[in-house]
CSV table of C-alpha atoms (C1' of nucleotides) in Angstrom, one decimal:
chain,number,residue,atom,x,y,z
A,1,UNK,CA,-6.1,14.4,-36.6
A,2,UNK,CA,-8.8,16.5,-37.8
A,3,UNK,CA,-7.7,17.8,-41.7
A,4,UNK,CA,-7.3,21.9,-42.3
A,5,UNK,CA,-11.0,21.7,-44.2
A,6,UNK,CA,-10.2,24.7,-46.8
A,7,UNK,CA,-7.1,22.5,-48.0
A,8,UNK,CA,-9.4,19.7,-49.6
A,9,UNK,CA,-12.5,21.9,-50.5
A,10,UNK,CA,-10.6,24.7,-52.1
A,11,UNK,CA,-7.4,22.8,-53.5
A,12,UNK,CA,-8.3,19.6,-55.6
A,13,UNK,CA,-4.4,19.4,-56.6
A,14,UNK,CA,-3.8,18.5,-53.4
A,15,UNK,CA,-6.7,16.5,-52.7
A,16,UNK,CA,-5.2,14.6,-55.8
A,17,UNK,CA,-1.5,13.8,-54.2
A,18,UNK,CA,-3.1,13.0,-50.4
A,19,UNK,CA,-5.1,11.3,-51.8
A,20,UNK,CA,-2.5,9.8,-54.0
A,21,UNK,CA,-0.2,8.6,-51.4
A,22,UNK,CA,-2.7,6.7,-49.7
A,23,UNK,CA,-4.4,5.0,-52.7
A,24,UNK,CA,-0.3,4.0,-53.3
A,25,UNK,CA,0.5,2.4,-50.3
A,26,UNK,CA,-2.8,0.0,-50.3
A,27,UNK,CA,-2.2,-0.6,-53.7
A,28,UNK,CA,1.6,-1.9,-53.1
A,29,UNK,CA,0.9,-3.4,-50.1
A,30,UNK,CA,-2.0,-5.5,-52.1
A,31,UNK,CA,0.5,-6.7,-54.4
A,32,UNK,CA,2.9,-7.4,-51.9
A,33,UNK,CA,0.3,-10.1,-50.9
A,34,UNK,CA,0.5,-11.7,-54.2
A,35,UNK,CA,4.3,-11.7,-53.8
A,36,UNK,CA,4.5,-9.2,-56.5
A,37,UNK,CA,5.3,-5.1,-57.3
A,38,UNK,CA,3.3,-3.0,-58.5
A,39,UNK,CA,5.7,-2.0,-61.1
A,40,UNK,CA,6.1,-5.6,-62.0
A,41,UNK,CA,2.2,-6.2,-62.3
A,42,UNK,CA,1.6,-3.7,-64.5
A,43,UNK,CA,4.5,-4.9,-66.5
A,44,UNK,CA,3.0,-8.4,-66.8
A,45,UNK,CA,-0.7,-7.2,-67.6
A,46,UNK,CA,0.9,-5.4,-70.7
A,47,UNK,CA,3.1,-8.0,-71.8
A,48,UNK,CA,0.3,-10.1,-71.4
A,49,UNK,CA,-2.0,-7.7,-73.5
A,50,UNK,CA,0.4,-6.6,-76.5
A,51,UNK,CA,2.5,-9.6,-76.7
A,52,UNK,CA,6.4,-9.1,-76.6
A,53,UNK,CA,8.3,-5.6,-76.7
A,54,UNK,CA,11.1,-3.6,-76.0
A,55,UNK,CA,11.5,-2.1,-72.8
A,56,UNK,CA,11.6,1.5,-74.2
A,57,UNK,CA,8.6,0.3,-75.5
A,58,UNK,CA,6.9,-1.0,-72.2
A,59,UNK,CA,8.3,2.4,-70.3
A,60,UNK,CA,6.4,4.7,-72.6
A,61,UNK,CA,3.3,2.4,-72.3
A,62,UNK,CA,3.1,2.8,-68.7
A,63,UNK,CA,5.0,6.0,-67.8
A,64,UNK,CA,8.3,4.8,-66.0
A,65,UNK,CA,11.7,6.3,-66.7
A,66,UNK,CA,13.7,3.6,-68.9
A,67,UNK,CA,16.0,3.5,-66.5
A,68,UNK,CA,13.8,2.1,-63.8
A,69,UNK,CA,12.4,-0.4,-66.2
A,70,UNK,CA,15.6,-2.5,-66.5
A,71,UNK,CA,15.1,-3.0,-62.7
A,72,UNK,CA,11.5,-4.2,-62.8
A,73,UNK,CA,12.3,-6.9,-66.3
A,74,UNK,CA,15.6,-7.5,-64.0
A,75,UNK,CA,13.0,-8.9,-61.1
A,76,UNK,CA,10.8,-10.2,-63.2
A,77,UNK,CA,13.4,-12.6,-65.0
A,78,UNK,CA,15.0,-13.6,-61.6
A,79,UNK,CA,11.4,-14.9,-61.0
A,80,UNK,CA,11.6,-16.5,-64.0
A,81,UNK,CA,8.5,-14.6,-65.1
A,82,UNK,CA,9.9,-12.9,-68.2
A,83,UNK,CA,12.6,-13.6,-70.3
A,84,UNK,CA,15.0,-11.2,-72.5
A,85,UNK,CA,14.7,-12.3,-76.4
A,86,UNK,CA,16.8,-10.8,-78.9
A,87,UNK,CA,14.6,-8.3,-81.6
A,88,UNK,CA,15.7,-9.5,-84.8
A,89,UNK,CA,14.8,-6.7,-86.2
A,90,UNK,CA,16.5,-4.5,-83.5
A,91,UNK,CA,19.3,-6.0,-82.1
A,92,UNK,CA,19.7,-2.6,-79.9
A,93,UNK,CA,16.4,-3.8,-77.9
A,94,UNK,CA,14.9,-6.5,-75.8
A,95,UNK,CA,11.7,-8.3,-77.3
A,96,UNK,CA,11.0,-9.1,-73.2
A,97,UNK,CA,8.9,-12.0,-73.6
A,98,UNK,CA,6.0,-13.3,-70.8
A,99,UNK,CA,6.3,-16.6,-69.4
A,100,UNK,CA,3.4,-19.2,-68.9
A,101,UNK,CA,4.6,-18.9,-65.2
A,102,UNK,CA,4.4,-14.8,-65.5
A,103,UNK,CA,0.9,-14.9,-67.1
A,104,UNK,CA,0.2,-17.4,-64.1
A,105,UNK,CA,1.0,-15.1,-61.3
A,106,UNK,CA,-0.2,-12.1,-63.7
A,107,UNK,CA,-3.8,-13.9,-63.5
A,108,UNK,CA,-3.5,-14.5,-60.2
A,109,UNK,CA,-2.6,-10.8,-59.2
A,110,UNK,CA,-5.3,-9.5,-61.4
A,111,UNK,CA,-8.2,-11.6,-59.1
A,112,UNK,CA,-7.2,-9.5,-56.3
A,113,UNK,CA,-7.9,-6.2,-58.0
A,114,UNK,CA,-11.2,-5.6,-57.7
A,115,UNK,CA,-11.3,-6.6,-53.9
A,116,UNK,CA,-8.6,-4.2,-53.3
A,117,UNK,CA,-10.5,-1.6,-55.4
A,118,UNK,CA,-13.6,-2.2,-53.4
A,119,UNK,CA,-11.8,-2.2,-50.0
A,120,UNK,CA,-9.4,1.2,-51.2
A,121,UNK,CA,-12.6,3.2,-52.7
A,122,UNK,CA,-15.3,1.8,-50.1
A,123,UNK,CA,-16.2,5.6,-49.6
A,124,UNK,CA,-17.3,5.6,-53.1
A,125,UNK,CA,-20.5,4.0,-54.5
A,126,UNK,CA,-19.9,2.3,-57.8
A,127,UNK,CA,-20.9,5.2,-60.2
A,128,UNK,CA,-18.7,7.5,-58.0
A,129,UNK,CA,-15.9,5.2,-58.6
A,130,UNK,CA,-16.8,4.9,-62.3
A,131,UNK,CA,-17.4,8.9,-62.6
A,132,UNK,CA,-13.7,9.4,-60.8
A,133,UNK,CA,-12.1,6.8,-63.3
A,134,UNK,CA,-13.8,8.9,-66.3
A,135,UNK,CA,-12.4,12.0,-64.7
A,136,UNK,CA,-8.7,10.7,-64.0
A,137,UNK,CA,-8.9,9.6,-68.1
A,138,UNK,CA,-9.7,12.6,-69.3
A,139,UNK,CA,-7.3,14.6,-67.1
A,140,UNK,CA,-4.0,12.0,-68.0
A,141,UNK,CA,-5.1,12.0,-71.9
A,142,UNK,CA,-4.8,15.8,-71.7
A,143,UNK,CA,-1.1,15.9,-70.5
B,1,UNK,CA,3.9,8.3,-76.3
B,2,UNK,CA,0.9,6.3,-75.9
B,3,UNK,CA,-0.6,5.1,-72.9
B,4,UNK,CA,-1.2,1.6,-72.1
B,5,UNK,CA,-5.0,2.0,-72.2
B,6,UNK,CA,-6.0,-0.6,-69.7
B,7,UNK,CA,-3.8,1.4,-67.3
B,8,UNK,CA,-6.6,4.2,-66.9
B,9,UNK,CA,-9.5,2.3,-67.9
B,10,UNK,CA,-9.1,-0.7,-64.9
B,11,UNK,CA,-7.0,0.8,-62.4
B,12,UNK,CA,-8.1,4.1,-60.9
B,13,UNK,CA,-6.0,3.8,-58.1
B,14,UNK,CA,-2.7,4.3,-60.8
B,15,UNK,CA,-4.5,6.5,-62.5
B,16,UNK,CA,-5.0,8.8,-59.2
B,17,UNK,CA,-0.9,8.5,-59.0
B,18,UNK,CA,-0.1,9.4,-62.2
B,19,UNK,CA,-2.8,12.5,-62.4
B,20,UNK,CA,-0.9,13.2,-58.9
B,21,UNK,CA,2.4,13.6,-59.9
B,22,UNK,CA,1.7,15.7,-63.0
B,23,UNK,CA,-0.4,18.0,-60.9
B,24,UNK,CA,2.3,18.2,-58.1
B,25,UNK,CA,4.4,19.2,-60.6
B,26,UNK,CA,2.4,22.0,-61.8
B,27,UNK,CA,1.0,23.3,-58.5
B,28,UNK,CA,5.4,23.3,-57.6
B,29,UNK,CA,6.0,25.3,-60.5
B,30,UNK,CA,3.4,27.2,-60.1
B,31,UNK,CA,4.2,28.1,-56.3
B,32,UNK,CA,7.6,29.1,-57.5
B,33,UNK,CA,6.4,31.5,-59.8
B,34,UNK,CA,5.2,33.6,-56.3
B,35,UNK,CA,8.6,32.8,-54.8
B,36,UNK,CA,6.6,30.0,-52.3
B,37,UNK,CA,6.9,26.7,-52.2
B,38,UNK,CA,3.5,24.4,-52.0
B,39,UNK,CA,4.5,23.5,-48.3
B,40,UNK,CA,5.1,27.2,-46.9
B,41,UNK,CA,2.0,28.4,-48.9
B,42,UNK,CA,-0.5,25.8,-47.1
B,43,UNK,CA,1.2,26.8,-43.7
B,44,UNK,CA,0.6,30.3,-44.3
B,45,UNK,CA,-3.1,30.0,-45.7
B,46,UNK,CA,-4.2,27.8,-42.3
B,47,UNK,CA,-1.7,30.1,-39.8
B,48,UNK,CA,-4.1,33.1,-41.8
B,49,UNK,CA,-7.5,30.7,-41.2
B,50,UNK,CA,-6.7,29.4,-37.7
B,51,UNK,CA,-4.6,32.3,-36.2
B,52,UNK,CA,-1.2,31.2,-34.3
B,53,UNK,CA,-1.0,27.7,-33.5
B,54,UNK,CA,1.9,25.0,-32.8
B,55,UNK,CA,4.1,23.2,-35.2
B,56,UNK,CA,2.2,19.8,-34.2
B,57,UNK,CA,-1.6,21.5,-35.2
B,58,UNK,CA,0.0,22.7,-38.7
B,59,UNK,CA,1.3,19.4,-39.6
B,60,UNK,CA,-1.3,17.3,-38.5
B,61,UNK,CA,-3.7,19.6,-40.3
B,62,UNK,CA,-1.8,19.5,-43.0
B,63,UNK,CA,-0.4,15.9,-43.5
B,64,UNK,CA,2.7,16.8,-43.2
B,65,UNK,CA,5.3,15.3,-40.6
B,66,UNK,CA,6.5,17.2,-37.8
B,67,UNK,CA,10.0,16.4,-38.5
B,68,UNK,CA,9.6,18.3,-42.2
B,69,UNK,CA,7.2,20.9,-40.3
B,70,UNK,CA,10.4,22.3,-38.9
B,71,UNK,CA,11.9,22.5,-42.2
B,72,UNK,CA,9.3,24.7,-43.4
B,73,UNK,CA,8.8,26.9,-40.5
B,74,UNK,CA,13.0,27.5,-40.7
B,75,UNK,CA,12.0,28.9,-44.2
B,76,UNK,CA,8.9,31.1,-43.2
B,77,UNK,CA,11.0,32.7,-40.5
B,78,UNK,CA,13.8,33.0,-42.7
B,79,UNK,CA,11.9,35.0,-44.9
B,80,UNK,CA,10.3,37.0,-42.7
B,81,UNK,CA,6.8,35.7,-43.3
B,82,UNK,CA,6.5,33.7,-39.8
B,83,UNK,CA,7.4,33.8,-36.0
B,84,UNK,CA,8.1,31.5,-33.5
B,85,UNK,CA,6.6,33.1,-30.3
B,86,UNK,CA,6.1,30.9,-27.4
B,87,UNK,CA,3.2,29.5,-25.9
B,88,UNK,CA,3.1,30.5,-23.0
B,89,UNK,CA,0.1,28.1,-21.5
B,90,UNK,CA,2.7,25.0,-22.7
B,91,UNK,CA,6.3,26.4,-23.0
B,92,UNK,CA,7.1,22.6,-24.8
B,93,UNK,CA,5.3,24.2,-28.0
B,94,UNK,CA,5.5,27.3,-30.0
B,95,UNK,CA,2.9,29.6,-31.6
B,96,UNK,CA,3.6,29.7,-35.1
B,97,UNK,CA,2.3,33.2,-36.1
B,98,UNK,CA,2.2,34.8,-39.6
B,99,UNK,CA,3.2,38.4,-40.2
B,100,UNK,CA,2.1,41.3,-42.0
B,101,UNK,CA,4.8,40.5,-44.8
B,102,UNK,CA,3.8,37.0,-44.5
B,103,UNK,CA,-0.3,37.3,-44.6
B,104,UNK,CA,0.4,40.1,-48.0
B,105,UNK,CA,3.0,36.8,-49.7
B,106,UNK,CA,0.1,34.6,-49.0
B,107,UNK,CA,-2.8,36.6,-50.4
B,108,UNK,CA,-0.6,37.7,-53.3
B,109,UNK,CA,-0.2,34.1,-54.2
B,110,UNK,CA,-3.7,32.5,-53.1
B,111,UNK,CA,-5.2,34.5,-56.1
B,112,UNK,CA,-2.9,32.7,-58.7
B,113,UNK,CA,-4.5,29.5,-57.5
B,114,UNK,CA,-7.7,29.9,-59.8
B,115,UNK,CA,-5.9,30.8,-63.1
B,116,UNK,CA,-3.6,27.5,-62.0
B,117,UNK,CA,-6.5,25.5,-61.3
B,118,UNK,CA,-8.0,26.4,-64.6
B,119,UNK,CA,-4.9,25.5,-66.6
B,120,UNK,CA,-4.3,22.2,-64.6
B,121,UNK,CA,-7.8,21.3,-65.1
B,122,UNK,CA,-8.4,22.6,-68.7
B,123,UNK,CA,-9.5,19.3,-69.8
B,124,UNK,CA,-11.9,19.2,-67.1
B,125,UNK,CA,-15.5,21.4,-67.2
B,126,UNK,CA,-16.2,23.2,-64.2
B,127,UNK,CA,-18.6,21.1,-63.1
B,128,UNK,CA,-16.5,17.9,-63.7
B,129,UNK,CA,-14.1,19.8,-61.6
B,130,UNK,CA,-16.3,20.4,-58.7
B,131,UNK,CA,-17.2,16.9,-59.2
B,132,UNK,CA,-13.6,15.2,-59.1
B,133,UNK,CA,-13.2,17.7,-55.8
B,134,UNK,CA,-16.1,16.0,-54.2
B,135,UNK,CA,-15.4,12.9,-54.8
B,136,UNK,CA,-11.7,13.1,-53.6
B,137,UNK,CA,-13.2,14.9,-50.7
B,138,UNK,CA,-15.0,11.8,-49.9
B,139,UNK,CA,-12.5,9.7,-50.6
B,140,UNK,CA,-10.0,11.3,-48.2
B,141,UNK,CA,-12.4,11.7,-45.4
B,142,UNK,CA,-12.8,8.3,-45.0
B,143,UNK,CA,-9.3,7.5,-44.4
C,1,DT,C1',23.8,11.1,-85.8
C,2,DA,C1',20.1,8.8,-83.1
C,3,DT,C1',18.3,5.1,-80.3
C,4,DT,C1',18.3,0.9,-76.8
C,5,DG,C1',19.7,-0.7,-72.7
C,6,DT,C1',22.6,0.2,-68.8
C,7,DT,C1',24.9,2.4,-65.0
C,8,DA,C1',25.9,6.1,-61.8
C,9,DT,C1',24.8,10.2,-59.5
C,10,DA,C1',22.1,13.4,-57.2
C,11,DC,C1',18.1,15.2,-55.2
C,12,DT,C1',13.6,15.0,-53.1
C,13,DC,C1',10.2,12.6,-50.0
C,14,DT,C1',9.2,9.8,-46.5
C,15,DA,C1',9.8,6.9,-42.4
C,16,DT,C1',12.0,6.2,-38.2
C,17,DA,C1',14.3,6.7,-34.2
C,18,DA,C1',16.6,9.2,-30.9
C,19,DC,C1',17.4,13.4,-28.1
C,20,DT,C1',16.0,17.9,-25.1
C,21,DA,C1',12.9,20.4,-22.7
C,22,DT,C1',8.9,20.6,-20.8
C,23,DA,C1',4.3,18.8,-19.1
D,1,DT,C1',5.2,8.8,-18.6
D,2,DA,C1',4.0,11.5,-22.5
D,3,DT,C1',4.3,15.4,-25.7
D,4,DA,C1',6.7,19.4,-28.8
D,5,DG,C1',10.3,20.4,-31.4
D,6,DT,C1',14.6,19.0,-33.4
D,7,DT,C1',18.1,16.2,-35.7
D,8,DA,C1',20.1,12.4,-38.1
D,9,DT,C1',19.8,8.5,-40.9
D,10,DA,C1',18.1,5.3,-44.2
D,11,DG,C1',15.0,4.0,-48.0
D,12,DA,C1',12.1,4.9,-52.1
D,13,DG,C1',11.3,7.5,-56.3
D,14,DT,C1',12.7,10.5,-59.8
D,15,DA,C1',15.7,13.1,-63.0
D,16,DT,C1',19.9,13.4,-65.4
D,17,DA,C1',23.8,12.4,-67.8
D,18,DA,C1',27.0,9.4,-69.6
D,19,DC,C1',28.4,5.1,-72.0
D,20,DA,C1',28.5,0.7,-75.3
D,21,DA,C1',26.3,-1.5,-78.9
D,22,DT,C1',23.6,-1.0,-82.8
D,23,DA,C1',20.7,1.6,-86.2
DNA sequence: TATTGTTATACTCTATAACTATA
DNA sequence: TATAGTTATAGAGTATAACAATA
């Protein structure tokens, strides 16, 4: 049970992926409460936030391969919360489009989040949170 | 190219999964470079810390299942790096030991770890570094 | 020639369950 | 009955390359 102690205090790469894995599986098993992926949430939020675009477009904005995007805008227009549009100015790409039923669930979803953040970093006071979502920017903007 | 800003600003949780996977990445290349992989090197810095010990101590330790355990055990011993001697107080279990060639591998490649460190976590100050170790050190205690 | 969406393939990781030998 | 090690299988995630339509 009890965790090798020099792998956490000398390692923070591999804090970072246990850590990782575990923050994951709360966060998918949140959405899966609101009947949604966590693929598919994000996907809404940004829709929501930057209006229609392609899915190249929507892959890049949220680091997914292309290739797994077309499954996640596949779901989300079975649930009839997205809908493929024709680019006239592109007619190689999407302009995926969000529903008023896809912004409903995406407002929905997004109540939940901060409960779920509170519940997944409950070790963490708020300015540690706030001081570890600083950190995590400044590492990702590096890449 | 550009990241979907909200992603890192809101959701720390994603955040934590996408720093993880880059620095997985890294820490796997990195590892490679010293003819280890990540697993086999963690095995043989605790068998080094904790002396000879059973496959069941090193992946619970570890966080690794005892199913893949036995992959990476197969590969020290392959290598020459690590034994399976039995224990003789519980014949069930074995006592993982390292060996001479092993214990050199390991050293060899534990003092890469702070010149990869410092490249993984250029963007980060030393004492942002520390920092970001605490705080996951918190975080993962409490799980 | 390059790009968008799509499909297929392969490879890794993880989860799970069964099996053996020992306790 | 419970545990240690092992094996096999299935699922998720990722990486890659190819292809058709369009630029």
């Amino acid at each position: 049970m009890d965790y090798f102690p020099q792998l956490v205090a000398e390692r923070p790469d591999i804090a970072l992926c246990r850590a990782s894995t575990a923050v994951a599986r709360a966060a998918e098993q949140a959405a899966a409460a609101n009947g949604v992926a966590v693929g598919s949430q994000l996907v809404l939020k940004m829709l929501a936030a930057v209006g229609p675009c392609s899915q190249q477009v929507l892959s890049q904005g949220l680091r997914v391969d292309r290739s797994m995007m077309v499954g996640i805008v596949d779901e989300l227009e079975a649930a009839g919360w997205a809908r493929r549009e024709r680019d006239p100015a592109d007619r190689r790409a999407y302009a995926v489009t969000i529903t008023p039923s896809g912004r409903k669930v995406m407002t929905k979803s997004e109540r939940t989040v901060p409960a779920f953040l509170d519940e997944t970093f409950t070790a963490l006071s708020a300015g540690e949170r706030s001081q570890l979502t600083k950190l995590l920017g400044k590492l990702l903007l590096s890449e």
